[in-house]
Short mmCIF file of C-alpha atoms in Angstrom, two decimals:
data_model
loop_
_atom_site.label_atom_id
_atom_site.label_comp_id
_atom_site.label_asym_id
_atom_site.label_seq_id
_atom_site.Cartn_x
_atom_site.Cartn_y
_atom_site.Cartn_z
CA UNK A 176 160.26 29.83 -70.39
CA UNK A 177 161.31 28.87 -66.94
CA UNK A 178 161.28 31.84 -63.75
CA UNK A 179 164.40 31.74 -62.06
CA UNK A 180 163.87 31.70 -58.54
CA UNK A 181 166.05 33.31 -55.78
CA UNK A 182 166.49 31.03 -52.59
CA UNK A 183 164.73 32.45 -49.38
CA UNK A 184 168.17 32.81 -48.18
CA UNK A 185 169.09 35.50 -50.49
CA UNK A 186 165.84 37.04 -50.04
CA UNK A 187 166.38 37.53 -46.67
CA UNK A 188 169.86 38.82 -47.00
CA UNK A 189 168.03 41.12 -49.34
CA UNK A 190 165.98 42.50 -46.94
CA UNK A 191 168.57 42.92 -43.96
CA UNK A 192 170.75 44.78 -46.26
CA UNK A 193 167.66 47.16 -46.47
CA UNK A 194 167.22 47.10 -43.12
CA UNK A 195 170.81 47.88 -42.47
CA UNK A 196 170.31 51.24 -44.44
CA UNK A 197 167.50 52.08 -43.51
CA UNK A 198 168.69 52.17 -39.94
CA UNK A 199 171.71 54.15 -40.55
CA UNK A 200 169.76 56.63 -43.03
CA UNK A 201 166.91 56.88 -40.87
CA UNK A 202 169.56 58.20 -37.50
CA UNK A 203 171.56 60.08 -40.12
CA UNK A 204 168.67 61.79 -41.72
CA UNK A 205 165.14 61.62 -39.49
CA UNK A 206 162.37 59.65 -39.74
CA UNK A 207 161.11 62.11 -42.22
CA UNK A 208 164.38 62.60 -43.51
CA UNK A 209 164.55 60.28 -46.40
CA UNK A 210 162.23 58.65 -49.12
CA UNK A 211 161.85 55.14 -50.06
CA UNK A 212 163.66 55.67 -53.18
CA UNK A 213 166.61 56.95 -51.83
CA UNK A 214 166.60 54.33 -49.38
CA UNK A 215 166.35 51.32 -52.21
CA UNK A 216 168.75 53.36 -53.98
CA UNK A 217 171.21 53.38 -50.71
CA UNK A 218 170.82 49.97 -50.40
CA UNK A 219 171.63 49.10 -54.22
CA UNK A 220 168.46 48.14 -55.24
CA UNK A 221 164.91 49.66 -57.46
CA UNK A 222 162.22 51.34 -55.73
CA UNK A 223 159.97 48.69 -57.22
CA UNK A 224 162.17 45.87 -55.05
CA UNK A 225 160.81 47.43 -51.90
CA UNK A 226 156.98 46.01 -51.76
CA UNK A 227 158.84 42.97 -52.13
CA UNK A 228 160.33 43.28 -48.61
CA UNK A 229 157.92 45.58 -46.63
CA UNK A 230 154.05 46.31 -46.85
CA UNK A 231 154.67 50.04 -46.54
CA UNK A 232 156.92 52.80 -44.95
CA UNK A 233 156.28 51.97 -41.15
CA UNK A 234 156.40 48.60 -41.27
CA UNK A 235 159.96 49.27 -42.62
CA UNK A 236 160.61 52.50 -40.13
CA UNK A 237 159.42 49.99 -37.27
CA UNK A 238 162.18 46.78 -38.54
CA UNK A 239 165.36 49.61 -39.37
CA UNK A 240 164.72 51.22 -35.45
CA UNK A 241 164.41 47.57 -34.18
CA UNK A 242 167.92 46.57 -36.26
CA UNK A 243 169.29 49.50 -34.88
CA UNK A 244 168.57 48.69 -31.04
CA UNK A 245 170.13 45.63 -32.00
CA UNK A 246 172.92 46.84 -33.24
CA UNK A 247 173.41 48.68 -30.04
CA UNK A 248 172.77 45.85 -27.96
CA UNK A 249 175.13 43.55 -29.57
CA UNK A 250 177.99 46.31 -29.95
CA UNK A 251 178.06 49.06 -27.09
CA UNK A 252 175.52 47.92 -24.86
CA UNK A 253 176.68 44.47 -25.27
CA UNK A 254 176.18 42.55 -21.78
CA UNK A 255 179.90 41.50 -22.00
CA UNK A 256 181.09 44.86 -22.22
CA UNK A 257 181.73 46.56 -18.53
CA UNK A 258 179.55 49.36 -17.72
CA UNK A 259 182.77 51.80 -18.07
CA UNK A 260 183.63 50.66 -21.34
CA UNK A 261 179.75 51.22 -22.63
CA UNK A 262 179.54 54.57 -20.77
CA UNK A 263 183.05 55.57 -22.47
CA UNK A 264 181.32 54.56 -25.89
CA UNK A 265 178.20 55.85 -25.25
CA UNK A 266 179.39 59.39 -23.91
CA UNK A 267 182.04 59.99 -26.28
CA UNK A 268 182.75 62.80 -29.17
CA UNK A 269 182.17 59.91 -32.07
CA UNK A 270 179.19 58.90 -30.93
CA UNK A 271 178.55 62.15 -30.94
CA UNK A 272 179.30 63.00 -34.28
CA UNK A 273 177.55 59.65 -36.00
CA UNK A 274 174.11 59.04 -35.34
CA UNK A 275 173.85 56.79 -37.81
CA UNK A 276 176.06 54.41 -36.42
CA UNK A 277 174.92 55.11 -32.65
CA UNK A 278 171.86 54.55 -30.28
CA UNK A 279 168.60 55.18 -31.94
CA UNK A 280 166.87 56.44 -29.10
CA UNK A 281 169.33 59.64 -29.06
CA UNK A 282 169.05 59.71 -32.65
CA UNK A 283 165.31 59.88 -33.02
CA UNK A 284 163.47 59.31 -29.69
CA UNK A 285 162.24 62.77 -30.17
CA UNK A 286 160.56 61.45 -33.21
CA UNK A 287 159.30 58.77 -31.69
CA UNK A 288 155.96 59.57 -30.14
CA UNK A 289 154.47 61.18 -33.24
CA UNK A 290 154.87 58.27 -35.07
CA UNK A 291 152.10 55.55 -36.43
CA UNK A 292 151.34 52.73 -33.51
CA UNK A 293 153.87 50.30 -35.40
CA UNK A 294 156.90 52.76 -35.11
CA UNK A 295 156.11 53.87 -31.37
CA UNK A 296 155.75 50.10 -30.76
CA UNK A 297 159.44 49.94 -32.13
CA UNK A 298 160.29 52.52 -30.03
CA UNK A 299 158.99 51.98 -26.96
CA UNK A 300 160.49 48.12 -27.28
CA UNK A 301 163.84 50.04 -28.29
CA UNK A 302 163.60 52.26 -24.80
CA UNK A 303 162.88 49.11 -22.62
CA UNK A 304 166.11 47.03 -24.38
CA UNK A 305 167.89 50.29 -23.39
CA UNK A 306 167.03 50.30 -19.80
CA UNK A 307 166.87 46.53 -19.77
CA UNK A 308 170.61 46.69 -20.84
CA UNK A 309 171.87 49.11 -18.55
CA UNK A 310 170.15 47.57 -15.63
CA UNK A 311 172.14 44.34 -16.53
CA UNK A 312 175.35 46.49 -16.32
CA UNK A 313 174.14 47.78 -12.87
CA UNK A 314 173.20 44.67 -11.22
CA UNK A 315 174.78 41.64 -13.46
CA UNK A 316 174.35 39.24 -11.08
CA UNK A 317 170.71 39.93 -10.10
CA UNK A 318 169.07 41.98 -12.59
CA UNK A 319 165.31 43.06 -11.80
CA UNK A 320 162.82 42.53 -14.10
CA UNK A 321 162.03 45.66 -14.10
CA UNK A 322 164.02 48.76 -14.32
CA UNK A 323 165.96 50.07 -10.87
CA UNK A 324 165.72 53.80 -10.33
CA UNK A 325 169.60 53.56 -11.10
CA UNK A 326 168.91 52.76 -14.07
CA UNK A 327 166.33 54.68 -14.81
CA UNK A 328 168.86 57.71 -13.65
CA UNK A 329 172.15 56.28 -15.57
CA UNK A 330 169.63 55.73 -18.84
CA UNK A 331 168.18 59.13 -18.69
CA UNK A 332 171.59 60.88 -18.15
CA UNK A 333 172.84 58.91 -21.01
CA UNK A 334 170.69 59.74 -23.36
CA UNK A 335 169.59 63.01 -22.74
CA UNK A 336 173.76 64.30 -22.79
CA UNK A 337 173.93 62.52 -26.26
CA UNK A 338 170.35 64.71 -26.90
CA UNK A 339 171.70 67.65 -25.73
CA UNK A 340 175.47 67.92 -26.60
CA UNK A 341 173.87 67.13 -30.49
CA UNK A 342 171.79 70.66 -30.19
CA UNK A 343 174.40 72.83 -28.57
CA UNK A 344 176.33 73.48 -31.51
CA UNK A 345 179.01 74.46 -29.09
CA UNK A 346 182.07 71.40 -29.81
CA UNK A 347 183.06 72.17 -25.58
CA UNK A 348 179.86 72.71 -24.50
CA UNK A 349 178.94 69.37 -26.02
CA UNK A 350 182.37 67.45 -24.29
CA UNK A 351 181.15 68.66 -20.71
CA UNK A 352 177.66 67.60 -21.36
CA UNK A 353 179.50 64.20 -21.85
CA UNK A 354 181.98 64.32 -19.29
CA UNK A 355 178.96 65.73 -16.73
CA UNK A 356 177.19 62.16 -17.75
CA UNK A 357 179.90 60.12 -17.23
CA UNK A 358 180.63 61.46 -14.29
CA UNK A 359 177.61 61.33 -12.82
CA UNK A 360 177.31 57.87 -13.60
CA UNK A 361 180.69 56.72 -11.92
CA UNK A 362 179.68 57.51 -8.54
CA UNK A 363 176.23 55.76 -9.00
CA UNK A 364 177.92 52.64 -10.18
CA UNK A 365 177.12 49.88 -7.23
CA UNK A 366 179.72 47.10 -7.01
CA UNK A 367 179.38 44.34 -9.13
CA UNK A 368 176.78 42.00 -7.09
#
């Protein structure tokens, strides 16, 4: 009887697609939130597929927050975006309302430091691709290599309305945290140079 073999190609599409829930459950629900098999399930596959993928929970908590800040970096963080058009995504009512889809550093920074070393790794290389990419808005032409206290500012004020305007439960309370951001921001926002 001959074993049919998958290609590593479809293996690995395999595992992104778990990866890709993951990251969405995991900002949706907490990092506690959900189970592995509600996860495989998610993703359209057994609970028994998982140890095929990952070698336990955090190393697959530390992959779906790293697929997430890459998510954000390649959609509204994305270097050929202009700062105004990230902050407008950014601060806005829909990011807002979907975590799952938005930064995971609002969504679960909180989390974060509690975590096992592989997930605060994550994390912490999730915070640093944050400030990384707003200092490239800041200073495009001659980013630092590390952080400017702009950005250090802009990213704090970023995050911390998204933070915030989630726990007010007050729907105007949460648009002037936003506006408040944004507007802080525009002010701070140094010529292109």
């Amino acid at each position: 009887m001959a074993i049919m073999r998958y290609p590593e190609s479809h293996k690995q599409a395999v595992r992104q697609r778990i990866l890709e829930a993951a990251a969405e459950e995991l900002r949706r629900h907490g990092l506690s939130g959900i189970g592995i098999p509600a996860l495989m399930k998610r993703a359209g596959l057994t609970h028994g597929a998982f140890y095929a993928h990952f070698p336990s929970r955090d190393a697959l908590v530390a992959e779906a927050i790293r697929t997430a800040a890459a998510d954000s970096a390649a959609g509204p963080l994305a270097d050929a975006l202009p700062l105004q058009q990230s902050l407008a995504h950014y601060l806005s009512t829909e990011h807002l309302a979907h975590p799952e889809r938005g930064c995971v550093i609002a969504a679960l920074g909180g989390e974060g430091s509690r975590q096992p070393a592989p997930v605060r790794s994550a994390f912490a290389a999730a915070a640093r691709g944050l400030l990384a990419a707003i200092e490239r808005k800041l200073h495009p032409r001659r980013p630092a290599p590390e952080p400017s206290d702009a950005a250090l500012r802009l990213a704090s004020a970023m995050v911390g309305a998204v933070v915030l305007a989630r726990l007010v439960e007050d729907p105007a309370l949460a648009r002037r945290l936003l506006e408040a951001a944004a507007s802080a921001a525009t002010p701070a926002t140094p010529a292109a140079g």
